[in-house]
Amino acid sequence: GDSVTQMEGPVTLSEEAFLTINCTYTATGYPSLFWYVQYPGEGLQLLLKATKADDKGSNKGFEATYRKETTSFHLEKGSVQVSDSAVYFCALSDPQGAQKLVFGQGTRLTINP
Amino acid sequence: GAGVSQTPSNKVTEKGKYVELRCDPISGHTALYWYRQSLGQGPEFLIYFQGTGAADDSGLPNDRFFAVRPEGSVSTLKIQRTERGDSAVYLCASSLSTSGGRRTQYFGPGTRLLVL
């Protein structure tokens, strides 16, 4: 079945550092890809998404590009802030089939001032 | 506007008891989803409703779990004969529809269930 694998955390960076969180997927079709973020004490929020190959999703300075050839959707940010500290989840859904989201295990990110 | 709400926010029960978890989706959203998130893991799909009917219940772990959405809005997840392994955060999400850009799922804050 479909699956998502994220780089293991936790990840700790200093403010203004460059961030990459790796995400790869396995799917039989052409899934839509998502990054969700869970801030401390809050619910899951959609951060960005991409629905077809070579699409780039972006929001709040974060970017991720849908790479079909490497089945990847890595999350990047050029300069992180303390407020970016959260748990990040990569996810996919099959637009032609089941409506469910399939999530990775999450990556906890801590940014130190 | 109001987001997805879930009640209670926390529930502690004893092994063998029955529990109900409630989800109020965003007004006008026709699709509703339940997920379960164990500690340190990503959410796992349980069941999905389109309107009043369960369109996909393939994620329900066994017949102790059941969910309803009788009027196509509020949904209740019901767990019978709870076990310690049922302890998790139960997440509800809703989407405007199931096509195109309206498929985006919006999540509630979750119900944290602890079975003693």
mmCIF file of C-alpha atoms in Angstrom:
data_model
loop_
_atom_site.group_PDB
_atom_site.id
_atom_site.type_symbol
_atom_site.label_atom_id
_atom_site.label_comp_id
_atom_site.label_asym_id
_atom_site.label_seq_id
_atom_site.Cartn_x
_atom_site.Cartn_y
_atom_site.Cartn_z
ATOM 1 C CA GLY A 1 0.000 0.000 0.000
ATOM 2 C CA ASP A 2 0.884 3.668 -0.103
ATOM 3 C CA SER A 3 3.416 4.886 2.459
ATOM 4 C CA VAL A 4 5.440 7.940 3.481
ATOM 5 C CA THR A 5 8.897 7.960 5.062
ATOM 6 C CA GLN A 6 10.325 11.040 6.774
ATOM 7 C CA MET A 7 13.766 11.706 8.132
ATOM 8 C CA GLU A 8 13.939 10.836 11.764
ATOM 9 C CA GLY A 9 14.068 13.558 14.350
ATOM 10 C CA PRO A 10 14.394 15.347 16.490
ATOM 11 C CA VAL A 11 16.086 18.117 14.534
ATOM 12 C CA THR A 12 17.637 21.029 16.414
ATOM 13 C CA LEU A 13 18.893 24.133 14.624
ATOM 14 C CA SER A 14 19.922 27.656 15.479
ATOM 15 C CA GLU A 15 17.842 30.615 14.372
ATOM 16 C CA GLU A 16 18.491 31.688 10.744
ATOM 17 C CA ALA A 17 19.864 28.252 9.801
ATOM 18 C CA PHE A 18 18.827 26.463 6.602
ATOM 19 C CA LEU A 19 16.283 23.687 7.061
ATOM 20 C CA THR A 20 15.703 20.512 5.088
ATOM 21 C CA ILE A 21 13.344 17.753 6.211
ATOM 22 C CA ASN A 22 13.409 14.790 3.856
ATOM 23 C CA CYS A 23 10.279 12.989 2.746
ATOM 24 C CA THR A 24 9.938 10.120 0.293
ATOM 25 C CA TYR A 25 6.836 8.221 -0.677
ATOM 26 C CA THR A 26 5.618 4.984 -2.202
ATOM 27 C CA ALA A 27 2.375 5.059 -4.156
ATOM 28 C CA THR A 28 0.807 3.112 -6.991
ATOM 29 C CA GLY A 29 -0.766 6.129 -8.676
ATOM 30 C CA TYR A 30 0.018 9.829 -8.848
ATOM 31 C CA PRO A 31 -0.643 11.112 -5.353
ATOM 32 C CA SER A 32 -1.138 14.611 -4.068
ATOM 33 C CA LEU A 33 1.533 15.534 -1.521
ATOM 34 C CA PHE A 34 1.227 17.630 1.623
ATOM 35 C CA TRP A 35 3.174 19.015 4.545
ATOM 36 C CA TYR A 36 1.212 19.501 7.757
ATOM 37 C CA VAL A 37 2.556 21.238 10.871
ATOM 38 C CA GLN A 38 1.567 20.769 14.503
ATOM 39 C CA TYR A 39 2.597 23.636 16.767
ATOM 40 C CA PRO A 40 2.793 22.978 20.519
ATOM 41 C CA GLY A 41 -0.712 22.694 21.969
ATOM 42 C CA GLU A 42 -2.413 23.139 18.600
ATOM 43 C CA GLY A 43 -4.034 20.935 15.969
ATOM 44 C CA LEU A 44 -2.610 19.858 12.632
ATOM 45 C CA GLN A 45 -2.487 22.649 10.070
ATOM 46 C CA LEU A 46 -1.871 22.383 6.351
ATOM 47 C CA LEU A 47 1.436 24.082 5.556
ATOM 48 C CA LEU A 48 1.680 23.492 1.807
ATOM 49 C CA LYS A 49 0.723 21.061 -0.916
ATOM 50 C CA ALA A 50 1.494 19.991 -4.482
ATOM 51 C CA THR A 51 -0.793 17.994 -6.726
ATOM 52 C CA LYS A 52 1.373 17.033 -9.704
ATOM 53 C CA ALA A 53 4.967 16.395 -10.675
ATOM 54 C CA ASP A 54 7.312 19.418 -10.606
ATOM 55 C CA ASP A 55 4.752 21.530 -8.725
ATOM 56 C CA LYS A 56 6.240 23.614 -5.933
ATOM 57 C CA GLY A 57 4.180 24.273 -2.848
ATOM 58 C CA SER A 58 5.121 27.258 -0.687
ATOM 59 C CA ASN A 59 3.886 29.031 2.420
ATOM 60 C CA LYS A 60 5.418 31.059 5.281
ATOM 61 C CA GLY A 61 8.875 30.830 3.683
ATOM 62 C CA PHE A 62 8.696 27.024 3.429
ATOM 63 C CA GLU A 63 8.930 25.280 0.063
ATOM 64 C CA ALA A 64 8.665 21.728 -1.235
ATOM 65 C CA THR A 65 8.885 20.445 -4.813
ATOM 66 C CA TYR A 66 7.069 17.316 -6.033
ATOM 67 C CA ARG A 67 9.821 15.150 -7.568
ATOM 68 C CA LYS A 68 8.295 12.152 -9.312
ATOM 69 C CA GLU A 69 11.632 10.766 -10.478
ATOM 70 C CA THR A 70 12.920 10.474 -6.924
ATOM 71 C CA THR A 71 9.466 10.062 -5.289
ATOM 72 C CA SER A 72 10.336 12.860 -2.896
ATOM 73 C CA PHE A 73 8.787 15.996 -1.408
ATOM 74 C CA HIS A 74 11.495 17.496 0.799
ATOM 75 C CA LEU A 75 10.603 20.513 2.944
ATOM 76 C CA GLU A 76 13.015 23.465 2.925
ATOM 77 C CA LYS A 77 13.293 26.887 4.488
ATOM 78 C CA GLY A 78 16.157 29.282 3.986
ATOM 79 C CA SER A 79 16.186 30.919 7.426
ATOM 80 C CA VAL A 80 14.276 29.367 10.301
ATOM 81 C CA GLN A 81 12.842 31.222 13.284
ATOM 82 C CA VAL A 82 12.160 30.158 16.845
ATOM 83 C CA SER A 83 8.449 30.242 15.993
ATOM 84 C CA ASP A 84 8.982 27.425 13.456
ATOM 85 C CA SER A 85 9.521 24.975 16.307
ATOM 86 C CA ALA A 86 6.871 22.302 15.785
ATOM 87 C CA VAL A 87 6.289 18.763 14.533
ATOM 88 C CA TYR A 88 6.160 18.466 10.739
ATOM 89 C CA PHE A 89 4.278 15.682 8.928
ATOM 90 C CA CYS A 90 4.597 14.711 5.294
ATOM 91 C CA ALA A 91 1.479 13.099 3.823
ATOM 92 C CA LEU A 92 -0.042 11.873 0.577
ATOM 93 C CA SER A 93 -3.472 11.152 -0.791
ATOM 94 C CA ASP A 94 -4.608 9.404 -3.932
ATOM 95 C CA PRO A 95 -6.797 11.869 -5.853
ATOM 96 C CA GLN A 96 -8.349 9.076 -7.892
ATOM 97 C CA GLY A 97 -9.069 6.645 -5.121
ATOM 98 C CA ALA A 98 -9.368 6.650 -1.370
ATOM 99 C CA GLN A 99 -9.717 10.087 0.157
ATOM 100 C CA LYS A 100 -7.644 9.302 3.205
ATOM 101 C CA LEU A 101 -4.335 10.940 4.028
ATOM 102 C CA VAL A 102 -1.349 8.673 4.623
ATOM 103 C CA PHE A 103 1.121 10.319 7.000
ATOM 104 C CA GLY A 104 4.781 9.897 7.789
ATOM 105 C CA GLN A 105 5.835 9.508 11.384
ATOM 106 C CA GLY A 106 6.583 13.209 11.890
ATOM 107 C CA THR A 107 9.769 15.176 12.505
ATOM 108 C CA ARG A 108 10.111 17.305 15.617
ATOM 109 C CA LEU A 109 11.952 20.563 14.903
ATOM 110 C CA THR A 110 13.389 22.789 17.629
ATOM 111 C CA ILE A 111 14.894 26.165 16.797
ATOM 112 C CA ASN A 112 17.164 27.740 19.396
ATOM 113 C CA PRO A 113 17.641 31.526 19.563
ATOM 114 C CA GLY B 1 -14.820 31.348 11.079
ATOM 115 C CA ALA B 2 -15.161 28.372 13.369
ATOM 116 C CA GLY B 3 -12.897 25.446 12.729
ATOM 117 C CA VAL B 4 -13.379 21.766 13.452
ATOM 118 C CA SER B 5 -14.221 21.206 17.103
ATOM 119 C CA GLN B 6 -13.913 18.020 19.102
ATOM 120 C CA THR B 7 -15.247 17.099 22.507
ATOM 121 C CA PRO B 8 -14.138 16.170 25.035
ATOM 122 C CA SER B 9 -10.566 17.406 24.754
ATOM 123 C CA ASN B 10 -9.463 14.731 27.208
ATOM 124 C CA LYS B 11 -11.111 11.501 28.269
ATOM 125 C CA VAL B 12 -9.912 9.076 30.917
ATOM 126 C CA THR B 13 -11.720 5.766 31.193
ATOM 127 C CA GLU B 14 -11.227 2.314 32.591
ATOM 128 C CA LYS B 15 -10.526 -0.794 30.592
ATOM 129 C CA GLY B 16 -13.748 -2.371 29.386
ATOM 130 C CA LYS B 17 -15.808 0.827 29.412
ATOM 131 C CA TYR B 18 -17.632 2.416 26.474
ATOM 132 C CA VAL B 19 -16.668 5.880 25.186
ATOM 133 C CA GLU B 20 -18.033 8.328 22.647
ATOM 134 C CA LEU B 21 -15.977 11.026 20.975
ATOM 135 C CA ARG B 22 -17.698 13.879 19.162
ATOM 136 C CA CYS B 23 -16.663 15.914 16.129
ATOM 137 C CA ASP B 24 -18.261 19.106 14.798
ATOM 138 C CA PRO B 25 -16.954 19.789 11.286
ATOM 139 C CA ILE B 26 -16.643 23.153 9.620
ATOM 140 C CA SER B 27 -20.087 24.323 8.522
ATOM 141 C CA GLY B 28 -20.843 23.282 4.961
ATOM 142 C CA HIS B 29 -18.132 20.632 4.768
ATOM 143 C CA THR B 30 -19.579 17.444 3.321
ATOM 144 C CA ALA B 31 -16.653 15.115 3.996
ATOM 145 C CA LEU B 32 -15.531 14.094 7.480
ATOM 146 C CA TYR B 33 -12.589 11.931 8.513
ATOM 147 C CA TRP B 34 -11.413 10.240 11.688
ATOM 148 C CA TYR B 35 -7.748 9.476 12.396
ATOM 149 C CA ARG B 36 -5.896 8.046 15.383
ATOM 150 C CA GLN B 37 -2.476 9.303 16.447
ATOM 151 C CA SER B 38 -0.372 7.264 18.833
ATOM 152 C CA LEU B 39 2.486 8.867 20.732
ATOM 153 C CA GLY B 40 5.400 9.719 18.451
ATOM 154 C CA GLN B 41 3.586 8.577 15.316
ATOM 155 C CA GLY B 42 1.753 10.190 12.453
ATOM 156 C CA PRO B 43 -2.039 10.049 12.291
ATOM 157 C CA GLU B 44 -3.549 6.831 10.932
ATOM 158 C CA PHE B 45 -6.802 6.800 9.000
ATOM 159 C CA LEU B 46 -9.842 5.203 10.584
ATOM 160 C CA ILE B 47 -12.983 6.117 8.623
ATOM 161 C CA TYR B 48 -14.301 8.650 6.152
ATOM 162 C CA PHE B 49 -17.850 9.948 5.637
ATOM 163 C CA GLN B 50 -19.292 11.574 2.561
ATOM 164 C CA GLY B 51 -22.546 13.050 3.807
ATOM 165 C CA THR B 52 -24.267 10.604 6.129
ATOM 166 C CA GLY B 53 -22.696 7.434 4.799
ATOM 167 C CA ALA B 54 -19.368 5.844 5.641
ATOM 168 C CA ALA B 55 -17.581 5.830 2.282
ATOM 169 C CA ASP B 56 -14.475 4.064 3.587
ATOM 170 C CA ASP B 57 -14.157 2.352 6.974
ATOM 171 C CA SER B 58 -11.110 0.279 6.086
ATOM 172 C CA GLY B 59 -9.008 1.807 8.861
ATOM 173 C CA LEU B 60 -11.210 0.768 11.769
ATOM 174 C CA PRO B 61 -9.038 -1.705 13.703
ATOM 175 C CA ASN B 62 -11.837 -4.068 14.781
ATOM 176 C CA ASP B 63 -15.568 -4.281 15.461
ATOM 177 C CA ARG B 64 -15.247 -2.489 18.805
ATOM 178 C CA PHE B 65 -14.932 0.743 16.830
ATOM 179 C CA PHE B 66 -17.933 2.325 15.154
ATOM 180 C CA ALA B 67 -18.752 5.804 13.876
ATOM 181 C CA VAL B 68 -21.925 7.563 12.800
ATOM 182 C CA ARG B 69 -22.898 10.802 11.133
ATOM 183 C CA PRO B 70 -26.695 10.638 11.104
ATOM 184 C CA GLU B 71 -27.475 14.111 9.751
ATOM 185 C CA GLY B 72 -24.397 14.656 7.646
ATOM 186 C CA SER B 73 -22.810 17.098 10.063
ATOM 187 C CA VAL B 74 -21.747 16.065 13.583
ATOM 188 C CA SER B 75 -20.051 12.693 13.872
ATOM 189 C CA THR B 76 -19.541 10.413 16.859
ATOM 190 C CA LEU B 77 -16.800 7.812 17.151
ATOM 191 C CA LYS B 78 -17.829 5.022 19.501
ATOM 192 C CA ILE B 79 -15.459 2.573 21.136
ATOM 193 C CA GLN B 80 -16.822 -0.448 23.013
ATOM 194 C CA ARG B 81 -14.974 -2.489 25.629
ATOM 195 C CA THR B 82 -12.010 -0.151 25.591
ATOM 196 C CA GLU B 83 -8.510 -1.590 25.881
ATOM 197 C CA ARG B 84 -5.297 0.057 27.053
ATOM 198 C CA GLY B 85 -4.027 -0.094 23.482
ATOM 199 C CA ASP B 86 -6.831 2.255 22.427
ATOM 200 C CA SER B 87 -5.090 5.099 24.273
ATOM 201 C CA ALA B 88 -4.208 7.731 21.664
ATOM 202 C CA VAL B 89 -5.246 11.111 20.314
ATOM 203 C CA TYR B 90 -8.302 10.811 18.082
ATOM 204 C CA LEU B 91 -8.346 13.437 15.350
ATOM 205 C CA CYS B 92 -11.252 14.583 13.243
ATOM 206 C CA ALA B 93 -10.932 16.461 9.957
ATOM 207 C CA SER B 94 -13.378 17.844 7.425
ATOM 208 C CA SER B 95 -13.177 19.003 3.828
ATOM 209 C CA LEU B 96 -15.496 21.033 1.646
ATOM 210 C CA SER B 97 -15.854 18.163 -0.789
ATOM 211 C CA THR B 98 -13.761 15.389 -2.260
ATOM 212 C CA SER B 99 -12.807 16.911 -5.576
ATOM 213 C CA GLY B 100 -9.971 19.141 -6.655
ATOM 214 C CA GLY B 101 -8.820 21.940 -4.382
ATOM 215 C CA ARG B 102 -11.795 21.426 -2.098
ATOM 216 C CA ARG B 103 -10.302 18.143 -0.851
ATOM 217 C CA THR B 104 -8.016 19.925 1.624
ATOM 218 C CA GLN B 105 -8.620 18.452 5.077
ATOM 219 C CA TYR B 106 -8.851 20.753 8.101
ATOM 220 C CA PHE B 107 -8.144 19.151 11.441
ATOM 221 C CA GLY B 108 -9.627 19.608 14.893
ATOM 222 C CA PRO B 109 -7.531 19.772 18.071
ATOM 223 C CA GLY B 110 -8.167 16.115 18.882
ATOM 224 C CA THR B 111 -9.483 14.126 21.835
ATOM 225 C CA ARG B 112 -6.812 12.576 24.013
ATOM 226 C CA LEU B 113 -8.111 9.205 25.226
ATOM 227 C CA LEU B 114 -6.433 7.400 28.096
ATOM 228 C CA VAL B 115 -7.586 3.915 29.017
ATOM 229 C CA LEU B 116 -6.429 2.830 32.463
#
